Short mmCIF file of C-alpha atoms and ligand atoms in Angstrom, two decimals:
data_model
loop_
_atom_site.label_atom_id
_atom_site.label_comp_id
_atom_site.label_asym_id
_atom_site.label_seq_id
_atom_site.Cartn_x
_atom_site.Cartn_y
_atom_site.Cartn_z
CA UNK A 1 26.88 15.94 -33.19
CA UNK A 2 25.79 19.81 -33.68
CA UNK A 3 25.12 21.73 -30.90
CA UNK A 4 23.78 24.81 -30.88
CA UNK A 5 23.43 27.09 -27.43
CA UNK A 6 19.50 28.21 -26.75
CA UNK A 7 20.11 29.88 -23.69
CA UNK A 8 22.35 32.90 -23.41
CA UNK A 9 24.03 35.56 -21.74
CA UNK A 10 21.59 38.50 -21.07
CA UNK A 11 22.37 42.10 -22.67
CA UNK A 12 22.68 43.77 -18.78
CA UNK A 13 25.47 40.85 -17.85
CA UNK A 14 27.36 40.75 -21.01
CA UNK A 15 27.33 44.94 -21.01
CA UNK A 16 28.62 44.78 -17.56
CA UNK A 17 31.48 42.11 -18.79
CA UNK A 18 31.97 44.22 -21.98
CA UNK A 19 33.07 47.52 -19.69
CA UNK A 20 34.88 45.67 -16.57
CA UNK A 21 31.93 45.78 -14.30
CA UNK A 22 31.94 42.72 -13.57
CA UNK A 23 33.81 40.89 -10.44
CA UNK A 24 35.53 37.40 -11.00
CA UNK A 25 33.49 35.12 -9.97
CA UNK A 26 30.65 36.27 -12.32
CA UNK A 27 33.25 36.84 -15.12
CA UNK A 28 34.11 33.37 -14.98
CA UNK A 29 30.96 32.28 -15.57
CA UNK A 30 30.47 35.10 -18.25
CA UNK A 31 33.42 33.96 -20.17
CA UNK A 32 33.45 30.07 -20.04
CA UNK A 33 29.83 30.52 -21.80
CA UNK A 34 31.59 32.48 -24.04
CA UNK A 35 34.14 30.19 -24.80
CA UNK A 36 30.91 27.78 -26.13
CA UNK A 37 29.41 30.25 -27.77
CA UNK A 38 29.89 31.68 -31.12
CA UNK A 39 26.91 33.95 -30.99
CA UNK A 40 27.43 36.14 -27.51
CA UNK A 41 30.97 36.13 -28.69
CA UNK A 42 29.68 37.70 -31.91
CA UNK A 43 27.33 39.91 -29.35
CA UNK A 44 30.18 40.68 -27.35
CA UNK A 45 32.80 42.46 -30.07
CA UNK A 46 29.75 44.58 -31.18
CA UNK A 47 29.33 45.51 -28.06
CA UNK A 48 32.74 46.51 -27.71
CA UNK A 49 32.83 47.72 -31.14
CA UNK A 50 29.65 50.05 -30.38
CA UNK A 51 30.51 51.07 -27.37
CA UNK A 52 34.03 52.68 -28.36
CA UNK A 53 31.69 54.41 -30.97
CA UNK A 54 30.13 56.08 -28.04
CA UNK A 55 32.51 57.16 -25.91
CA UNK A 56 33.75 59.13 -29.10
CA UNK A 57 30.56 60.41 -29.24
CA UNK A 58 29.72 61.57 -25.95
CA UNK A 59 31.77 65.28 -25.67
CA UNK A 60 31.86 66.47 -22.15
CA UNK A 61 28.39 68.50 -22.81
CA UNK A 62 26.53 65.72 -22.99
CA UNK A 63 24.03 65.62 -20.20
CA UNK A 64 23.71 62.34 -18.35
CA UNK A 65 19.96 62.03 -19.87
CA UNK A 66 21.91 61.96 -23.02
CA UNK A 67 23.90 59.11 -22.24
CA UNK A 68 20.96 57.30 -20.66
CA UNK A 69 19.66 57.70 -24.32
CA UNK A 70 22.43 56.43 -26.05
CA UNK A 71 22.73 53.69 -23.82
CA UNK A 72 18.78 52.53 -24.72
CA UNK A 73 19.78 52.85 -28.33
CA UNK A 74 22.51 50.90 -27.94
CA UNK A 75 20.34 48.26 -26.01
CA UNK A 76 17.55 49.02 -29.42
CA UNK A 77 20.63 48.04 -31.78
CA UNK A 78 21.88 44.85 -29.93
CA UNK A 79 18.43 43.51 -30.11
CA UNK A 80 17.47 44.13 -33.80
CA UNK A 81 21.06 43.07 -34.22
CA UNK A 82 20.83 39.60 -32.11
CA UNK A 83 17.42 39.08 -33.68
CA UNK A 84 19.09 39.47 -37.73
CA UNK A 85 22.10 37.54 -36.88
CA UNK A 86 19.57 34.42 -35.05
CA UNK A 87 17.90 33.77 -38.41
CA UNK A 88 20.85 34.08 -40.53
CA UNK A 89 21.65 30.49 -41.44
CA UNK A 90 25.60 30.45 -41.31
CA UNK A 91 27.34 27.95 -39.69
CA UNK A 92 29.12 28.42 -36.33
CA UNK A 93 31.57 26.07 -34.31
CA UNK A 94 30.05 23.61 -32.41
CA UNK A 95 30.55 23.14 -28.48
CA UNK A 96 31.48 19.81 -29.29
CA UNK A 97 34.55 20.73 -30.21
CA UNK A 98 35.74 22.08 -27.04
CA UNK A 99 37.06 20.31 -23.58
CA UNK A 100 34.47 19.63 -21.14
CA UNK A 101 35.79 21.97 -19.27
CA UNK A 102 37.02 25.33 -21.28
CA UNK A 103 39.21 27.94 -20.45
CA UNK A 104 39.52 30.09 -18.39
CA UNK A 105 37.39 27.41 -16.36
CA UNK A 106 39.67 24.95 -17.02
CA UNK A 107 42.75 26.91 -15.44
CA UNK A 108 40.99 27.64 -12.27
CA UNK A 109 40.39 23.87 -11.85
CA UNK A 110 44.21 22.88 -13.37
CA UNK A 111 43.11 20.86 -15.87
CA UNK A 112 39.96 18.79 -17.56
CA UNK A 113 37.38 16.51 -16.16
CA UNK A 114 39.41 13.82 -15.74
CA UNK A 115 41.96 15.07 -13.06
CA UNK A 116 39.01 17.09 -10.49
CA UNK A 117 38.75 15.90 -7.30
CA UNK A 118 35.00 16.04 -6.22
CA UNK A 119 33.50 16.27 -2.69
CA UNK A 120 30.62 14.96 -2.16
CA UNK A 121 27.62 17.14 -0.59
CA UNK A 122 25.05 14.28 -0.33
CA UNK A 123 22.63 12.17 -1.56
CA UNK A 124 25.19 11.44 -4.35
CA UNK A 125 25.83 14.70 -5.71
CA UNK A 126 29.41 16.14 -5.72
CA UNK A 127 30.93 20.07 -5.98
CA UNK A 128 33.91 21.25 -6.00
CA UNK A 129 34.14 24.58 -4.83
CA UNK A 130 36.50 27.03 -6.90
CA UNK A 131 39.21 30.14 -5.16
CA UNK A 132 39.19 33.26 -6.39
CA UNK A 133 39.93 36.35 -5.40
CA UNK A 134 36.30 37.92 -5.40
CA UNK A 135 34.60 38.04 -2.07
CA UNK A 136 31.32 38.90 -3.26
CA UNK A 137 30.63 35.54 -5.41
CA UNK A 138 30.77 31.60 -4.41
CA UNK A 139 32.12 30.05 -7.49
CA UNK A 140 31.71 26.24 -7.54
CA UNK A 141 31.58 23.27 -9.95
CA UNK A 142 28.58 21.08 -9.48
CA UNK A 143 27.75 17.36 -10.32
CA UNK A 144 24.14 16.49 -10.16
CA UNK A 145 23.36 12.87 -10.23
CA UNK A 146 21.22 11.63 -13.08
CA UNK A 147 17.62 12.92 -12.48
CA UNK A 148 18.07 14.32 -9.15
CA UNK A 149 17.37 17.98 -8.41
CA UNK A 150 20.35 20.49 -7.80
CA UNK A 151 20.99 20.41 -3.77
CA UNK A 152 22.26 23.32 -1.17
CA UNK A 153 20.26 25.21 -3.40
CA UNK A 154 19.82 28.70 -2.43
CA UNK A 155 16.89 30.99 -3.78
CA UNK A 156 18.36 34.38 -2.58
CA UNK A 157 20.32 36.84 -4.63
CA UNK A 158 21.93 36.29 -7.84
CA UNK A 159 22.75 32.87 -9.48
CA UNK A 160 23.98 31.71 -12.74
CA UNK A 161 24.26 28.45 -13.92
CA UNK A 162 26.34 27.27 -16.65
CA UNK A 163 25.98 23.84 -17.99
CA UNK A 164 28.76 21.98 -19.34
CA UNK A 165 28.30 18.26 -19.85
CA UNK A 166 24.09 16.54 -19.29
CA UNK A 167 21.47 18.51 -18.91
CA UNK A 168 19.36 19.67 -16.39
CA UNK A 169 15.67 20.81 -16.66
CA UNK A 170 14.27 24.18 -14.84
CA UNK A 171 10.22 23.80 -15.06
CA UNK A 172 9.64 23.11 -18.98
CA UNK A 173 13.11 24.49 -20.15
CA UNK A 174 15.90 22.29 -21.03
CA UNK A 175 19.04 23.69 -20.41
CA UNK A 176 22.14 21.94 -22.39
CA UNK A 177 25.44 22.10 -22.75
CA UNK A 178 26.66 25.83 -23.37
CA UNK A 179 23.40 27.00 -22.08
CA UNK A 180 23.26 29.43 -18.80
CA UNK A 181 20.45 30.28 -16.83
CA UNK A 182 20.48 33.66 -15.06
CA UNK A 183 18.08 33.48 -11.89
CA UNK A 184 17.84 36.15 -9.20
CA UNK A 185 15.88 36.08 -6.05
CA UNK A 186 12.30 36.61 -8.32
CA UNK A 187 12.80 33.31 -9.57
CA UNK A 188 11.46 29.98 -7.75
CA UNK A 189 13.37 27.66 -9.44
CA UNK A 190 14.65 23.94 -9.31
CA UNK A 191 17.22 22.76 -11.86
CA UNK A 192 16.68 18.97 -12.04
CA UNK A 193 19.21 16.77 -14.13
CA UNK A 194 17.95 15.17 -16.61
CA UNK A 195 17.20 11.11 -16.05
CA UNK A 196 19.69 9.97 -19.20
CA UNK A 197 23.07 11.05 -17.36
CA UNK A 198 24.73 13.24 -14.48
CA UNK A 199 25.02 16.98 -15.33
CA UNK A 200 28.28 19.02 -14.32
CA UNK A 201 27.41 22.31 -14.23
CA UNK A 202 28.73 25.60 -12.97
CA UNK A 203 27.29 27.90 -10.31
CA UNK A 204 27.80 31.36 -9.46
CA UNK A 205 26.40 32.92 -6.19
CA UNK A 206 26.33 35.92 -4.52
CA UNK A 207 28.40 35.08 -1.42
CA UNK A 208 26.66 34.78 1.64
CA UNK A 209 27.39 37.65 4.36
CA UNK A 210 27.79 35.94 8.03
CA UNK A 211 26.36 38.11 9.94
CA UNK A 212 23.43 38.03 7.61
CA UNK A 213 22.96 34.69 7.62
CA UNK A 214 23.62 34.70 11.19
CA UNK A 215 20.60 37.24 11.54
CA UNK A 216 18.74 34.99 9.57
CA UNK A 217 19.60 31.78 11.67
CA UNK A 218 18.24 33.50 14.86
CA UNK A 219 15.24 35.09 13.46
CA UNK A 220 13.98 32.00 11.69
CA UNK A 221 12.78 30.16 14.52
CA UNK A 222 10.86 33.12 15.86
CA UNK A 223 9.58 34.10 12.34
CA UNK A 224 8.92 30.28 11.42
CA UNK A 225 10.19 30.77 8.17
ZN1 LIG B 1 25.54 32.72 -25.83
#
């Protein structure tokens, strides 16, 4: 069985993984999609490629307008470039070929499918939620039962979702295996797995501040929201 990934890592995230901007959590994410991916993997060497090619460029002269230009080229270049290497026909490893779980997922969670201990979160979907050592994301493996939608599901603040066995639908997009779905707090969205078999999947939040969601706990009654 080919598989080929539809749905992928967005210039601003991988740019951000590219120069060590981003925090674990999200990295995790970042690179487990990366590990099923031939083509952001391709995106992500340019990148680095590229942007050592700029940093010999810029001399300490340059004015930060400057940079801001360069870094819109750049952006120019990885799309032309993304856009030439999607309709070149050469053949790429599949995701079939790797664990359900890949690495560095599959450290974080000592070992494949087949030794995770689920909890389960109601109406029979499970999670397991994953340590790190970033306090600003909630990293957490999630099994949605066959056809059901995704549950504790938050609409505020960042979220990506990284599919790794099913499927789950989000409105008319089918998101597979290998595929991740960036949402942020513009989105309304509602990942449903799809009917033919349970979807693990995993999620990356921004982690909830207490006090704000204690603020929001005692002004929701009065605003009714
Ligand atoms: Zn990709």
């Amino acid at each position: 069985m080919t598989l080929h990934v539809q749905h992928h890592i967005s210039d601003e995230l991988l740019l951000d993984y590219a120069t060590g901007n981003l925090t674990e959590g999200w990295s995790i994410a970042v690179a487990t999609h990366l590990a099923l991916c031939p083509t952001c993997r391709d995106r992500l060497s340019f990148m680095e490629h590229t942007g050592g090619q700029l940093l010999e460029a810029v001399d300490e002269n340059d004015s930060v307008a400057t940079s801001a230009n360069s870094w819109a080229a750049m952006k120019t270049k990885l799309s032309s470039e993304g856009s030439s290497r999607a309709s070149a026909a050469k053949p790429v490893a599949t995701p079939a070929d790797v664990p359900v779980l890949p690495e560095p997922l599959r450290s974080y969670l000592g070992g494949d499918v087949e030794v995770l201990k689920w909890k389960a979160l109601g109406r029979g979907a499970y999670h397991i939620p994953i340590k790190t050592g970033d306090s600003e994301s909630q990293v957490r493996l999630l099994k949605i039962p066959a056809g059901k939608p995704v549950p504790e599901h938050s609409h505020g603040g960042r979220e990506l979702t990284l599919v790794l066995k099913g499927a789950f639908t989000d409105g008319a997009t089918v998101f597979k295996r290998g595929d991740i779905e960036e949402a942020d707090e513009t989105l309304t969205h509602q990942p449903v797995a799809t009917p033919d078999e349970d979807c693990i999947c995993l999620a990356v939040t921004d982690a909830p501040l207490k006090f704000k969601s204690l603020l929001v706990r005692l002004v929701q009654p009065v605003l009714g929201i």
